[in-house]
Amino acid sequence: MTKPSSTEAPDDDPHPVVRPALAVVGATGAVGSVLLQILSQRADVWGDIRLIASARSAGRMLAVRAEECEVLALTEDAFDGLGPGDVALFLTPADVSARWAPVVTARGAVVVDQSAAFRDDPEVPLVVPEVNGHAVRIRPRGIVAGPDCVTAAMIAALGALHAEYSLCDLVVSSYQAASAAGRSGSEALRRQLSLVAGTSLGEQTGDVRRAVGEDTGPFAAPLALNVVPWSGELREDGWSSHELAVRGETRRILQLERLPVSVTCVQVPVLTGHSLSVRARFEREVEAPHAREILEAAPGVVLVDDPAVGEFPTPADAAGTDPAWVGRVRASLDDLYALEFFVCADNLRKGAALNATQIAELIAGEFA
Amino acid sequence: MTKPSSTEAPDDDPHPVVRPALAVVGATGAVGSVLLQILSQRADVWGDIRLIASARSAGRMLAVRAEECEVLALTEDAFDGLGPGDVALFLTPADVSARWAPVVTARGAVVVDQSAAFRDDPEVPLVVPEVNGHAVRIRPRGIVAGPDCVTAAMIAALGALHAEYSLCDLVVSSYQAASAAGRSGSEALRRQLSLVAGTSLGEQTGDVRRAVGEDTGPFAAPLALNVVPWSGELREDGWSSHELAVRGETRRILQLERLPVSVTCVQVPVLTGHSLSVRARFEREVEAPHAREILEAAPGVVLVDDPAVGEFPTPADAAGTDPAWVGRVRASLDDLYALEFFVCADNLRKGAALNATQIAELIAGEFA
C-alpha cells in the first residue's frame, strides 16, 4: 500500500479530505501494468492504493504514483478496511472476478470489473464514461462493468454519431492486437516473429505454419505474417463468443436493444492497438463533413482524417494514447444514410485500464 | 523463347497441332515469377512461350516448363511473329500496358492485361473465368482484362452466392498482403520486420514509427506490427482509388451496375494472401447450411469452415494455392437476407497470375 490510510491530511492543509481507497486486483498483468502508469499520470483522486494479484506475484514491489508498493496476495484479508466509498478495480479473468467481486461488495465498496463476468447482468451497468457515464449511479449489485476492448474502441465515436443521426444498422470488422490476449499473447507474437524472421520466407508464405510450429500460443493459428479470423469460443450458428459479445455490449451501451449488428473478429500481427472498420447506417441522412465535425467534438475521440497528407489512424500511432483515433470518414456512395469510418484505440488503455479508471473516478466523484 | 515456333510437330505425332504462342510481358516481376511457376504446373496448351521485360532485365535466363528461356527487352521487335490466335499476357504497370497493348493487338494477337489500364473500358471485358468466362469472347479491342487482386479474392464465392440468392448489398473490409505492391512491397515489409525485431518493443508500440523510420516503402505508414487503412490514390469524398476500383469491378463482373458496395482497403503485415471480411445482403432469404453447400460446389472456391476444430481460412494457408478459401460462413442474426463470410486467396495467383493464365487458356481454347 502506498499510503497507510484512506485519510489524507497533510500538516499544511486546514481542510483534510477523505479520499477513497482503491484496490487494484490483477495488478501484475498486462492491463495491470498499464493501469499503474495511468494512475501515476492522471489527477490523483485516491487515498490508499493497494495492489493485489495471485499468490505467486505477492511480495513483488511495483511503482505507482512514484512510490513503491508491495503486491498483496488475493485473499479475504487483502480487502480488509475497504468500505463504502472505496473502489476495487478487477483486471482479472472472468472466473476470478465472479469469485471475488462479492467479497468486496459485501464490505460496501464498489467493484469496477473489466472481465466478461458481469457484462450481461441487467443489474450491472456496462459503462463507457464518454457515452453513458450517468449509468454508473444505478448499480443494484454494487458492481459496474467495462466493455470488451473491441466494443470500447469504437463506442465513443459511434455514440456521438448515434446521438446526432440515430444508429439503425452496424457492420464491423476488427483488426485485433495480440496483447488483448494478455502477456501470453504479446509473447507468442514476438516469439513467432523471431521464428519466421529466422527463415528466408518467399512470397508464398504457406511455410509460416512450418516456421511457427504447433505452439501458436493463445491464438487459433500462427499470427506472425498471418491474420486469424477467430477469437473466443464457438457459439450458435458459427458465431464466436467474442463477436456476440461486441454485438450485445454495443446494444446495451447505446440502449438499442434490437440494433442489427454484424461483427467479424480478426486477430492481426500487431502488439497493441485494436483497429475496426465500421459501416454504420442511420435513420437520418449523413454528410461526411458534418459527421467529421461531430467526431471532432466527441469526447474521447481524435479525428485524424486527411489521407492526402498521409493522415489516417493506425494502431502504431494509437498505442500508448488515451483516445480513439478516427479517420477514413466517408459517406456511402450508394446510400444517403450510411457512413464508413476506421478507428484505432489502445486495447490496454481505452480497451481496459483507462476505461476502468474513468469509471472508478466517476464513482470516487460521487463521494467528493 | 523456349520453342522456336508456334507449330509443334514431334516426329512421332501423325496429327501435328498448331498451338498458340504466348508472350509474357513483365516476366521478371513478383507476379511474373509466379506466372512462370503456374505455366510449368498446368496442362500445357502453349506453343512458343516468350518472356519479355524491361531493358534492364533483358538477357536474364528464367525457367519455364523446365526449360531455360532468355528474357527479351520490351520493344516492337519482341512481338514479331505473334498473330491471330496468339496471346500476350501483360503483368505490367498500367502505363506500360496502355502503351504496348495496341502494339500486340495491331498484330492480331489478343492481350490479357492484369493492370488497371483497361478495367473500366466498356469495350474490354473484365473476366474471372469461374464467374463470367463467357465474356472473353466479346472483345472489340482485342483486349481482355483481369480484376484487381482484392476483387479477385472474393468474386468466385460472391458470384456463386449471387446466382442463387441475387446480391443486393455488399460491405467489404480487406486485409491486404504486402506483395500486392510488388517486390518492393515484400522487401519493405521484410526490412521493417527486421528493424522492429531489433528493438525490444513494449506492449505500447508507438515506437514502431521510430524503429521503421521515414522509409516506409510503397506503404503510406509503417506496416510491420501495424495496419495501414490506405491503398491507392485519393479520390472524391475521402474514398481511395483502390476502394472505388473494387466497387466498380464487382459491379461489372456480376453485371449489377447499381449494386451498393462499400469497401475499406487495409494493408496488413502479411507477405502473401489477401483476406476479406464480407457482409453480403441478398434479395432472397439465406440459410447458412445451404450457403455452405453452394460455396462447396462453387468452382475456384474451397470451403474451410469448422471453427470447432480450428478450421477457418488464413492467408498463410491460402498462399501458394489456387482457390479462394472461404470460411466463417454465418447467417446474420438480425437479418434473414444477410450472410457474413471470410475469404483468403493468394493475391499473386488468383489475384493476378492465375486468373490471367485462366483467361489466356480460354482464348487458346477458342482456336483449338
XYZ file of C-alpha atoms in Angstrom:
736
model
C 0.000 0.000 0.000
C 1.362 3.384 -0.893
C -0.330 5.311 1.866
C -1.220 3.997 5.299
C -4.865 5.043 5.355
C -7.566 6.468 3.166
C -7.490 9.734 5.074
C -5.051 12.260 3.683
C -4.365 15.172 5.985
C -1.087 16.940 5.230
C 0.016 19.232 8.057
C -0.393 22.343 5.920
C -3.933 21.536 4.747
C -6.575 23.115 7.004
C -9.383 21.105 5.322
C -8.486 17.428 5.462
C -10.192 15.494 2.664
C -11.168 11.864 2.967
C -10.108 10.269 -0.239
C -11.451 6.893 -1.288
C -9.197 3.888 -1.235
C -8.554 1.976 -4.456
C -7.749 -1.714 -4.700
C -6.335 -2.994 -7.994
C -6.917 -6.715 -8.412
C -4.786 -8.237 -11.159
C -2.138 -5.555 -10.792
C 0.701 -7.563 -12.318
C -0.898 -8.486 -15.655
C -0.584 -6.689 -18.989
C -3.572 -4.452 -18.222
C -2.477 -4.006 -14.590
C 0.893 -2.599 -15.642
C -0.794 -0.072 -17.876
C -3.237 0.815 -15.101
C -0.380 1.673 -12.738
C 1.067 4.016 -15.362
C -2.337 5.622 -15.848
C -2.815 6.125 -12.098
C 0.570 7.798 -11.979
C -0.305 10.143 -14.857
C -3.829 11.283 -14.033
C -5.068 13.781 -11.457
C -4.850 11.812 -8.230
C -8.200 11.300 -6.528
C -7.217 8.291 -4.458
C -6.184 7.818 -0.863
C -4.744 4.402 -0.142
C -3.937 2.354 -3.252
C -3.434 -1.337 -2.676
C -2.231 -3.767 -5.319
C -3.494 -7.332 -5.326
C -2.567 -10.282 -7.501
C -2.362 -14.049 -7.431
C -0.297 -15.624 -4.640
C 2.672 -16.222 -6.924
C 3.045 -12.457 -7.548
C 2.585 -11.498 -3.876
C 5.514 -9.627 -2.369
C 6.608 -8.043 -5.670
C 7.189 -4.299 -5.458
C 5.546 -2.144 -8.156
C 5.716 1.597 -8.700
C 2.528 3.618 -8.604
C 2.280 7.380 -8.093
C 6.105 7.381 -7.852
C 6.077 5.163 -4.773
C 6.946 1.509 -4.401
C 4.024 -0.631 -3.372
C 4.042 -4.265 -2.304
C 1.693 -6.636 -4.091
C -0.724 -8.455 -1.757
C -1.968 -11.979 -2.362
C -5.623 -12.295 -3.362
C -7.259 -13.403 -0.087
C -10.182 -12.148 2.016
C -7.680 -10.217 4.136
C -6.464 -8.252 1.144
C -9.769 -6.368 1.135
C -9.777 -5.564 4.857
C -10.515 -1.944 5.581
C -12.340 -1.281 2.320
C -15.826 0.088 2.814
C -18.462 2.411 1.382
C -16.913 4.993 -0.913
C -13.949 2.796 -1.765
C -13.439 1.085 -5.126
C -11.884 -2.203 -6.234
C -10.830 -2.469 -9.869
C -10.801 -6.041 -11.163
C -8.450 -6.646 -14.112
C -8.800 -10.394 -13.816
C -10.223 -13.326 -15.776
C -13.996 -13.694 -15.525
C -13.870 -16.598 -13.073
C -11.654 -14.641 -10.661
C -13.937 -11.599 -10.884
C -17.026 -13.743 -10.300
C -15.461 -15.333 -7.224
C -14.036 -12.224 -5.557
C -16.300 -9.304 -6.505
C -18.935 -10.354 -3.915
C -16.219 -10.289 -1.211
C -15.695 -6.619 -1.988
C -19.333 -5.625 -2.326
C -20.119 -7.372 0.991
C -17.829 -4.778 2.573
C -19.799 -1.965 0.947
C -17.118 -0.978 -1.557
C -17.868 -0.736 -5.279
C -16.420 -3.143 -7.834
C -15.378 -1.978 -11.295
C -14.905 -5.159 -13.296
C -13.115 -5.319 -16.611
C -13.875 -9.002 -17.291
C -16.879 -10.549 -19.052
C -18.242 -11.884 -15.743
C -20.974 -9.277 -15.285
C -21.303 -7.623 -18.706
C -24.604 -9.373 -19.440
C -26.080 -8.867 -15.964
C -29.048 -6.472 -16.137
C -28.264 -5.378 -12.575
C -24.707 -4.388 -13.523
C -24.377 -1.248 -15.623
C -21.999 -1.552 -18.589
C -20.281 1.798 -18.848
C -18.096 3.828 -21.174
C -17.952 7.231 -19.448
C -17.973 9.276 -22.668
C -21.216 7.587 -23.757
C -23.242 6.548 -20.719
C -21.327 7.747 -17.652
C -24.636 8.501 -15.893
C -25.288 4.743 -15.769
C -22.668 4.160 -13.046
C -25.055 5.609 -10.467
C -27.588 2.786 -10.691
C -25.739 -0.346 -9.598
C -28.000 -2.633 -7.577
C -25.223 -5.183 -7.064
C -22.543 -2.623 -6.276
C -20.736 -3.623 -9.461
C -20.032 -1.644 -12.640
C -18.607 -3.371 -15.736
C -16.462 -2.040 -18.537
C -16.897 -3.409 -22.068
C -14.727 -5.659 -24.184
C -11.770 -3.939 -25.845
C -13.278 -4.175 -29.340
C -16.521 -2.531 -28.254
C -14.563 0.094 -26.309
C -12.506 1.071 -29.357
C -15.485 2.227 -31.401
C -18.196 3.136 -28.934
C -17.273 6.767 -28.211
C -17.295 7.594 -31.932
C -20.415 5.560 -32.529
C -22.211 7.073 -29.536
C -21.546 10.608 -30.755
C -22.799 9.777 -34.250
C -25.821 7.946 -32.840
C -26.801 10.998 -30.758
C -26.958 13.022 -33.957
C -28.251 10.584 -36.561
C -29.831 7.584 -34.715
C -27.966 4.397 -35.489
C -30.014 1.633 -37.113
C -27.510 -0.880 -38.538
C -23.873 -1.705 -37.824
C -21.280 -3.827 -39.647
C -17.852 -4.127 -38.008
C -14.663 -5.985 -38.918
C -11.867 -5.941 -36.374
C -8.075 -5.934 -36.625
C -7.195 -7.056 -33.082
C -3.814 -6.758 -31.395
C -2.075 -9.661 -29.691
C -1.858 -8.007 -26.275
C -5.632 -8.337 -25.877
C -4.825 -11.968 -25.076
C -2.653 -10.731 -22.190
C 1.098 -11.122 -21.767
C 0.952 -14.587 -23.325
C -0.479 -13.001 -26.484
C 2.310 -10.473 -26.895
C 4.936 -13.064 -26.033
C 3.537 -15.554 -28.549
C 3.569 -12.953 -31.338
C 7.128 -11.883 -30.512
C 8.280 -15.492 -30.431
C 6.574 -16.257 -33.744
C 8.057 -13.182 -35.392
C 11.558 -14.245 -34.370
C 10.874 -17.753 -35.736
C 9.680 -16.526 -39.128
C 12.436 -13.908 -39.272
C 14.937 -16.765 -38.951
C 13.656 -18.332 -42.164
C 14.007 -16.808 -45.600
C 10.322 -16.833 -46.407
C 9.399 -16.386 -50.021
C 6.353 -14.503 -51.247
C 4.500 -17.755 -50.807
C 4.183 -17.958 -47.062
C 2.413 -21.268 -46.654
C 5.519 -22.154 -44.696
C 4.518 -19.780 -41.860
C 2.857 -22.787 -40.229
C 6.069 -24.794 -40.571
C 8.233 -21.998 -39.143
C 5.917 -21.335 -36.195
C 5.124 -24.970 -35.418
C 2.269 -26.264 -33.300
C 2.646 -23.854 -30.389
C 0.592 -20.877 -31.534
C 0.098 -19.540 -28.006
C -3.372 -18.196 -27.249
C -4.188 -17.907 -30.961
C -6.054 -20.486 -33.033
C -3.409 -20.332 -35.812
C 0.021 -18.709 -36.319
C -0.273 -14.927 -36.053
C 3.097 -13.771 -37.430
C 2.749 -12.850 -41.129
C -0.843 -14.014 -40.907
C -4.328 -12.975 -39.840
C -6.571 -15.191 -37.738
C -10.328 -14.724 -38.238
C -11.226 -16.191 -34.879
C -11.298 -15.140 -31.233
C -13.373 -16.512 -28.383
C -15.357 -19.737 -28.235
C -17.771 -21.216 -30.750
C -21.400 -20.236 -30.200
C -24.535 -20.926 -32.201
C -24.504 -20.921 -35.990
C -20.776 -20.333 -36.401
C -20.605 -17.076 -34.452
C -17.836 -16.650 -31.872
C -18.476 -15.613 -28.272
C -16.365 -12.530 -28.937
C -18.457 -11.447 -31.902
C -21.680 -11.932 -29.958
C -20.199 -10.018 -27.008
C -19.399 -6.987 -29.163
C -22.921 -7.101 -30.570
C -24.573 -7.414 -27.162
C -22.416 -4.760 -25.487
C -22.947 -2.236 -28.278
C -26.699 -2.700 -27.938
C -26.546 -2.320 -24.141
C -24.339 0.767 -24.046
C -26.267 2.583 -26.774
C -29.595 1.362 -25.341
C -30.588 -0.022 -28.727
C -31.748 -3.466 -27.689
C -32.728 -4.539 -31.195
C -29.920 -2.919 -33.210
C -28.780 -5.195 -36.060
C -25.040 -5.692 -35.525
C -22.706 -7.848 -37.622
C -19.235 -8.364 -36.210
C -16.259 -10.256 -37.622
C -13.404 -10.601 -35.116
C -9.963 -10.971 -36.675
C -6.587 -11.043 -34.946
C -3.657 -9.386 -36.723
C 0.108 -9.356 -36.038
C 0.097 -6.095 -34.087
C 1.265 -5.939 -30.459
C -1.025 -3.186 -29.183
C -3.847 -1.181 -30.725
C -7.165 -2.537 -31.948
C -8.466 -1.257 -35.274
C -12.009 -1.512 -36.590
C -13.529 -0.970 -39.989
C -17.046 0.312 -39.315
C -20.041 0.738 -41.619
C -22.862 2.467 -39.743
C -26.314 3.152 -41.092
C -28.569 5.786 -39.537
C -32.194 6.855 -39.527
C -31.222 10.330 -40.699
C -29.186 11.347 -43.735
C -25.444 11.660 -43.128
C -22.987 14.014 -44.750
C -19.316 13.341 -44.171
C -18.248 16.936 -43.365
C -20.902 17.196 -40.662
C -20.056 13.731 -39.340
C -16.424 14.846 -39.089
C -17.483 17.891 -37.042
C -19.383 15.643 -34.656
C -16.414 13.302 -34.297
C -14.026 16.216 -33.807
C -16.152 17.439 -30.876
C -16.783 13.980 -29.397
C -15.158 13.298 -26.019
C -12.586 10.518 -26.123
C -12.207 10.811 -29.909
C -9.463 12.362 -32.027
C -10.155 12.902 -35.713
C -7.194 12.014 -37.959
C -8.610 12.258 -41.425
C -6.575 13.769 -44.211
C -5.335 10.923 -46.411
C -3.954 13.441 -48.924
C -1.135 14.104 -46.448
C -0.982 10.584 -45.033
C -3.278 11.244 -42.078
C -5.357 8.258 -41.054
C -5.416 6.273 -37.833
C -3.055 3.336 -37.320
C -2.656 1.140 -34.248
C 1.050 2.058 -34.011
C 0.031 5.692 -33.513
C -2.892 4.956 -31.188
C -0.893 2.630 -28.914
C 0.093 4.349 -25.688
C -2.527 7.083 -26.089
C -5.915 7.563 -24.456
C -8.384 8.474 -27.215
C -9.925 6.548 -30.070
C -8.319 7.733 -33.298
C -10.924 8.027 -36.035
C -10.367 8.601 -39.732
C -11.276 7.426 -43.242
C -14.665 9.025 -42.650
C -16.686 8.782 -45.839
C -20.312 8.875 -46.735
C -21.563 5.881 -48.640
C -21.642 6.450 -52.402
C -24.815 4.400 -52.712
C -26.779 5.128 -49.555
C -27.526 8.580 -48.136
C -27.917 7.106 -44.659
C -24.633 5.211 -44.336
C -21.171 6.217 -43.180
C -17.856 4.354 -43.138
C -15.002 5.020 -40.787
C -11.853 3.405 -39.396
C -10.963 3.637 -35.730
C -7.880 2.645 -33.721
C -7.555 2.609 -29.938
C -5.117 1.198 -27.413
C -6.742 -2.065 -26.309
C -4.914 -1.998 -22.965
C -5.855 1.640 -22.231
C -9.266 2.662 -23.619
C -9.970 -1.023 -24.148
C -9.370 -1.866 -20.479
C -7.274 0.039 -17.909
C -8.219 3.575 -18.906
C -11.939 2.895 -19.169
C -11.913 1.142 -15.779
C -10.027 4.101 -14.260
C -12.524 6.564 -15.722
C -15.414 4.576 -14.237
C -13.653 4.406 -10.851
C -13.103 8.173 -10.931
C -16.799 8.773 -11.608
C -17.610 6.687 -8.528
C -14.965 8.461 -6.448
C -16.518 11.760 -7.550
C -19.894 10.779 -6.094
C -18.398 10.897 -2.629
C -16.254 14.000 -3.083
C 11.961 -18.412 -76.302
C 11.563 -21.986 -75.240
C 10.454 -23.308 -78.605
C 11.441 -21.967 -81.961
C 7.955 -21.655 -83.450
C 4.306 -21.886 -82.545
C 3.945 -25.093 -84.512
C 4.634 -28.223 -82.541
C 5.122 -31.329 -84.607
C 7.027 -34.053 -82.826
C 8.264 -36.773 -85.175
C 6.024 -39.407 -83.603
C 2.806 -37.349 -83.826
C 0.866 -38.092 -87.003
C -1.508 -35.133 -86.383
C 0.561 -32.016 -85.845
C -1.289 -29.399 -83.754
C -0.749 -25.695 -84.101
C -0.511 -24.387 -80.617
C -0.825 -20.679 -79.899
C 2.203 -18.684 -78.874
C 2.221 -16.908 -75.514
C 4.147 -13.741 -74.722
C 4.560 -12.815 -71.051
C 5.251 -9.116 -70.602
C 6.586 -8.274 -67.143
C 8.024 -11.755 -66.691
C 10.582 -10.794 -64.072
C 8.299 -9.121 -61.512
C 6.656 -10.671 -58.446
C 3.593 -11.725 -60.455
C 5.747 -12.788 -63.425
C 7.723 -15.247 -61.288
C 4.515 -16.836 -60.057
C 3.170 -16.970 -63.598
C 6.196 -18.953 -64.776
C 5.599 -21.488 -61.976
C 1.934 -21.720 -62.929
C 2.752 -22.278 -66.610
C 5.096 -25.068 -65.572
C 2.426 -26.743 -63.419
C -0.690 -26.578 -65.583
C -1.668 -28.649 -68.608
C 0.440 -27.122 -71.376
C -1.608 -25.567 -74.160
C 1.091 -23.273 -75.497
C 3.492 -23.450 -78.387
C 6.224 -20.850 -78.246
C 6.473 -19.008 -74.920
C 8.435 -15.795 -74.976
C 9.357 -13.775 -71.899
C 9.550 -10.004 -72.118
C 10.586 -7.426 -69.522
C 12.135 -4.004 -69.240
C 15.506 -3.470 -70.924
C 17.403 -3.829 -67.663
C 16.137 -7.414 -67.235
C 16.788 -8.396 -70.858
C 19.179 -11.291 -71.275
C 18.312 -12.925 -67.972
C 17.551 -16.651 -68.200
C 14.356 -17.859 -66.489
C 12.951 -21.370 -66.198
C 9.534 -22.111 -67.636
C 8.183 -25.571 -68.488
C 11.520 -26.964 -67.271
C 13.449 -25.109 -69.954
C 15.650 -22.040 -69.699
C 14.306 -19.079 -71.592
C 16.026 -15.777 -72.302
C 14.200 -12.588 -71.361
C 13.668 -10.195 -74.275
C 13.631 -6.421 -73.927
C 10.260 -4.740 -74.360
C 10.493 -3.375 -77.920
C 8.353 -3.642 -81.051
C 10.589 -6.481 -82.217
C 9.773 -8.536 -79.131
C 6.285 -9.105 -80.504
C 7.394 -10.121 -84.008
C 5.743 -13.284 -85.206
C 2.706 -13.008 -82.943
C -0.573 -13.052 -84.803
C -4.201 -14.171 -84.659
C -4.663 -16.978 -82.144
C -1.656 -15.931 -80.086
C -1.877 -14.275 -76.692
C 0.211 -11.700 -74.827
C -0.172 -11.557 -71.051
C 0.649 -8.159 -69.568
C 1.759 -8.232 -65.925
C 2.907 -4.640 -66.048
C 2.016 -1.266 -64.550
C -0.984 0.410 -66.191
C 1.088 2.896 -68.190
C 3.180 0.110 -69.737
C 0.066 -1.887 -70.607
C -1.593 1.167 -72.144
C 1.483 1.886 -74.266
C 2.211 -1.646 -75.507
C -1.120 -3.479 -75.694
C -2.013 -1.753 -79.008
C 1.287 -2.966 -80.490
C 0.129 -6.531 -79.839
C -3.457 -6.114 -80.976
C -2.254 -4.444 -84.182
C -0.628 -7.796 -84.990
C -3.939 -9.593 -84.451
C -2.952 -11.292 -81.203
C -5.079 -10.986 -78.066
C -3.925 -9.071 -74.984
C -4.764 -10.277 -71.480
C -3.975 -7.361 -69.221
C -3.644 -7.627 -65.461
C -3.227 -3.881 -64.845
C -5.879 -1.244 -64.236
C -5.331 0.261 -67.718
C -8.432 -1.226 -69.351
C -10.606 -2.394 -66.446
C -13.058 0.480 -66.883
C -13.189 0.274 -70.667
C -16.656 -0.868 -71.818
C -15.029 -2.417 -74.910
C -12.709 -4.557 -72.771
C -14.345 -7.447 -70.926
C -13.317 -7.797 -67.267
C -13.150 -11.510 -66.623
C -12.882 -14.023 -63.813
C -13.339 -17.361 -65.594
C -15.311 -19.021 -62.774
C -17.875 -16.213 -62.878
C -18.077 -14.734 -66.376
C -15.717 -16.754 -68.554
C -18.153 -16.409 -71.478
C -17.317 -12.680 -71.570
C -13.849 -13.269 -73.063
C -15.437 -13.953 -76.440
C -16.692 -10.397 -76.969
C -13.583 -8.218 -77.046
C -13.910 -5.439 -79.626
C -10.438 -4.082 -78.863
C -8.766 -7.493 -78.759
C -8.062 -6.958 -75.065
C -9.372 -8.831 -72.018
C -8.696 -7.511 -68.507
C -8.392 -9.331 -65.189
C -9.609 -7.641 -61.998
C -7.747 -6.182 -59.069
C -6.463 -8.719 -56.544
C -8.978 -7.704 -53.855
C -11.922 -8.161 -56.218
C -10.468 -11.437 -57.465
C -10.213 -12.870 -53.948
C -13.953 -12.723 -53.266
C -15.657 -12.768 -56.635
C -15.904 -16.534 -57.220
C -17.618 -17.023 -53.845
C -19.767 -13.969 -54.327
C -20.711 -14.956 -57.878
C -21.879 -18.396 -56.764
C -23.974 -16.920 -53.943
C -25.365 -14.236 -56.260
C -26.503 -16.862 -58.765
C -28.577 -18.467 -56.012
C -29.785 -15.545 -53.920
C -29.363 -12.321 -56.002
C -26.913 -9.975 -54.339
C -28.282 -6.545 -53.415
C -25.774 -5.007 -50.962
C -22.107 -5.587 -50.203
C -19.821 -4.405 -47.391
C -16.169 -5.476 -47.592
C -13.123 -4.832 -45.414
C -9.778 -6.062 -46.714
C -6.647 -7.402 -45.050
C -4.157 -6.938 -47.916
C -0.750 -8.556 -48.213
C 2.426 -6.599 -48.910
C 3.314 -8.474 -52.110
C 0.362 -6.835 -53.870
C 2.640 -3.800 -54.040
C 5.145 -5.934 -55.989
C 8.651 -6.951 -54.941
C 9.181 -3.573 -53.294
C 6.214 -4.291 -51.018
C 7.522 -7.628 -49.787
C 11.013 -6.223 -49.403
C 9.783 -3.217 -47.421
C 7.808 -5.446 -45.034
C 10.780 -7.788 -44.531
C 13.090 -4.846 -43.884
C 10.657 -3.267 -41.421
C 10.193 -6.547 -39.568
C 13.945 -6.896 -39.118
C 14.118 -3.293 -37.846
C 11.375 -3.747 -35.256
C 12.722 -7.166 -34.287
C 15.988 -5.436 -33.422
C 14.262 -3.280 -30.811
C 12.718 -4.573 -27.616
C 9.282 -3.176 -28.283
C 6.970 -3.000 -25.315
C 3.226 -3.566 -25.478
C 2.994 0.102 -26.337
C 4.205 0.145 -29.883
C 4.029 3.826 -30.709
C 7.737 3.374 -31.288
C 7.108 1.320 -34.442
C 7.366 4.596 -36.356
C 10.712 5.341 -34.696
C 12.086 1.856 -35.392
C 10.990 1.857 -39.038
C 11.908 5.471 -39.798
C 10.747 7.539 -42.728
C 11.300 4.956 -45.454
C 8.041 3.004 -45.395
C 8.482 1.681 -48.935
C 5.321 1.633 -51.036
C 3.106 1.929 -47.924
C 1.663 5.152 -46.535
C 2.821 4.248 -42.986
C 4.975 1.552 -41.344
C 3.461 -1.883 -41.976
C 5.404 -4.069 -39.518
C 3.373 -4.542 -36.296
C 0.814 -2.176 -37.785
C -2.131 -1.973 -40.147
C -2.457 0.739 -42.777
C -6.006 1.695 -43.774
C -4.991 3.136 -47.091
C -4.056 1.920 -50.563
C -4.264 3.723 -53.868
C -4.741 7.425 -54.518
C -7.215 9.863 -53.005
C -10.458 10.203 -54.954
C -13.648 12.136 -54.241
C -15.039 12.376 -50.720
C -12.236 10.523 -48.971
C -12.526 7.290 -50.960
C -9.347 5.719 -52.333
C -8.912 4.717 -55.961
C -8.458 1.140 -54.799
C -11.755 1.094 -52.917
C -13.593 2.565 -55.904
C -11.912 0.039 -58.198
C -13.129 -2.910 -56.134
C -16.632 -1.436 -56.154
C -16.630 -0.799 -59.902
C -15.120 -4.165 -60.819
C -17.525 -6.118 -58.627
C -20.434 -4.363 -60.316
C -19.017 -5.048 -63.796
C -18.199 -8.719 -63.284
C -21.534 -9.522 -61.628
C -23.395 -7.298 -64.109
C -25.022 -5.397 -61.256
C -24.383 -1.857 -62.401
C -26.152 -0.249 -59.440
C -25.097 -2.619 -56.657
C -24.384 -0.711 -53.422
C -20.803 -1.615 -52.475
C -18.826 -0.306 -49.503
C -15.139 -1.171 -49.468
C -12.459 -0.370 -46.899
C -8.959 -1.255 -48.113
C -6.469 -2.036 -45.350
C -2.911 -3.309 -45.666
C -1.673 -5.776 -43.043
C 1.788 -7.209 -42.254
C 1.339 -10.382 -44.294
C 3.648 -11.210 -47.216
C 1.189 -13.042 -49.466
C -2.523 -13.777 -49.247
C -5.332 -11.241 -49.275
C -8.158 -11.709 -46.791
C -11.594 -10.110 -46.887
C -14.357 -9.829 -44.361
C -17.572 -9.801 -46.409
C -21.151 -8.963 -45.440
C -23.464 -9.696 -48.353
C -27.171 -8.993 -48.456
C -29.456 -10.751 -50.940
C -32.927 -10.437 -52.394
C -33.789 -13.936 -51.200
C -33.553 -15.394 -47.705
C -30.253 -17.079 -46.879
C -29.610 -20.033 -44.626
C -26.013 -20.773 -43.731
C -26.085 -24.551 -44.340
C -27.425 -24.036 -47.863
C -24.962 -21.207 -48.496
C -22.173 -23.577 -47.449
C -23.397 -26.175 -49.960
C -23.309 -23.572 -52.714
C -19.807 -22.487 -51.762
C -18.632 -26.084 -51.531
C -19.774 -26.674 -55.124
C -18.507 -23.332 -56.462
C -15.605 -23.526 -58.938
C -12.450 -21.860 -57.646
C -13.668 -21.997 -54.039
C -12.672 -24.260 -51.164
C -14.844 -24.250 -48.060
C -12.844 -24.337 -44.812
C -15.456 -23.789 -42.161
C -15.311 -25.723 -38.920
C -14.061 -23.368 -36.213
C -14.736 -26.022 -33.557
C -11.634 -27.821 -34.826
C -9.708 -24.703 -35.828
C -10.782 -24.713 -39.467
C -11.096 -21.272 -40.963
C -9.205 -19.648 -43.828
C -5.949 -17.787 -43.186
C -3.660 -16.109 -45.722
C -0.750 -18.313 -44.607
C -2.738 -21.361 -45.720
C -4.093 -19.793 -48.914
C -0.686 -18.519 -50.089
C 0.761 -20.693 -52.833
C -2.609 -22.283 -53.644
C -5.068 -21.634 -56.471
C -8.550 -21.387 -54.918
C -10.240 -18.839 -52.721
C -10.514 -20.291 -49.218
C -13.887 -19.423 -47.699
C -14.995 -19.876 -44.111
C -16.666 -18.204 -41.125
C -19.915 -18.527 -43.070
C -22.753 -17.363 -40.861
C -26.238 -16.066 -41.411
C -26.943 -12.699 -39.892
C -28.635 -12.916 -36.502
C -30.723 -9.848 -37.258
C -31.466 -10.057 -40.961
C -32.806 -13.102 -42.806
C -31.301 -11.844 -46.062
C -27.695 -11.284 -44.978
C -24.656 -13.545 -44.822
C -21.149 -13.000 -43.465
C -18.065 -14.816 -44.629
C -14.277 -14.544 -44.595
C -12.210 -15.335 -47.666
C -8.468 -15.667 -48.294
C -6.749 -16.026 -51.664
C -3.217 -15.775 -52.963
C -3.009 -12.228 -54.349
C -0.218 -13.211 -56.760
C -2.049 -16.304 -58.042
C -5.852 -15.920 -58.147
C -5.326 -12.204 -57.650
C -3.121 -11.903 -60.735
C -1.051 -14.618 -62.466
C -3.509 -17.495 -62.166
C -6.539 -15.501 -63.275
C -4.601 -14.133 -66.253
C -3.493 -17.660 -67.173
C -7.056 -18.948 -66.939
C -8.243 -16.184 -69.271
C -5.407 -16.889 -71.705
C -6.320 -20.584 -71.717
C -9.944 -19.760 -72.535
C -8.736 -17.748 -75.520
C -6.336 -20.505 -76.586
C -9.273 -22.932 -76.383
C -11.235 -20.918 -78.935
C -8.701 -21.822 -81.575
C -8.176 -25.445 -80.554
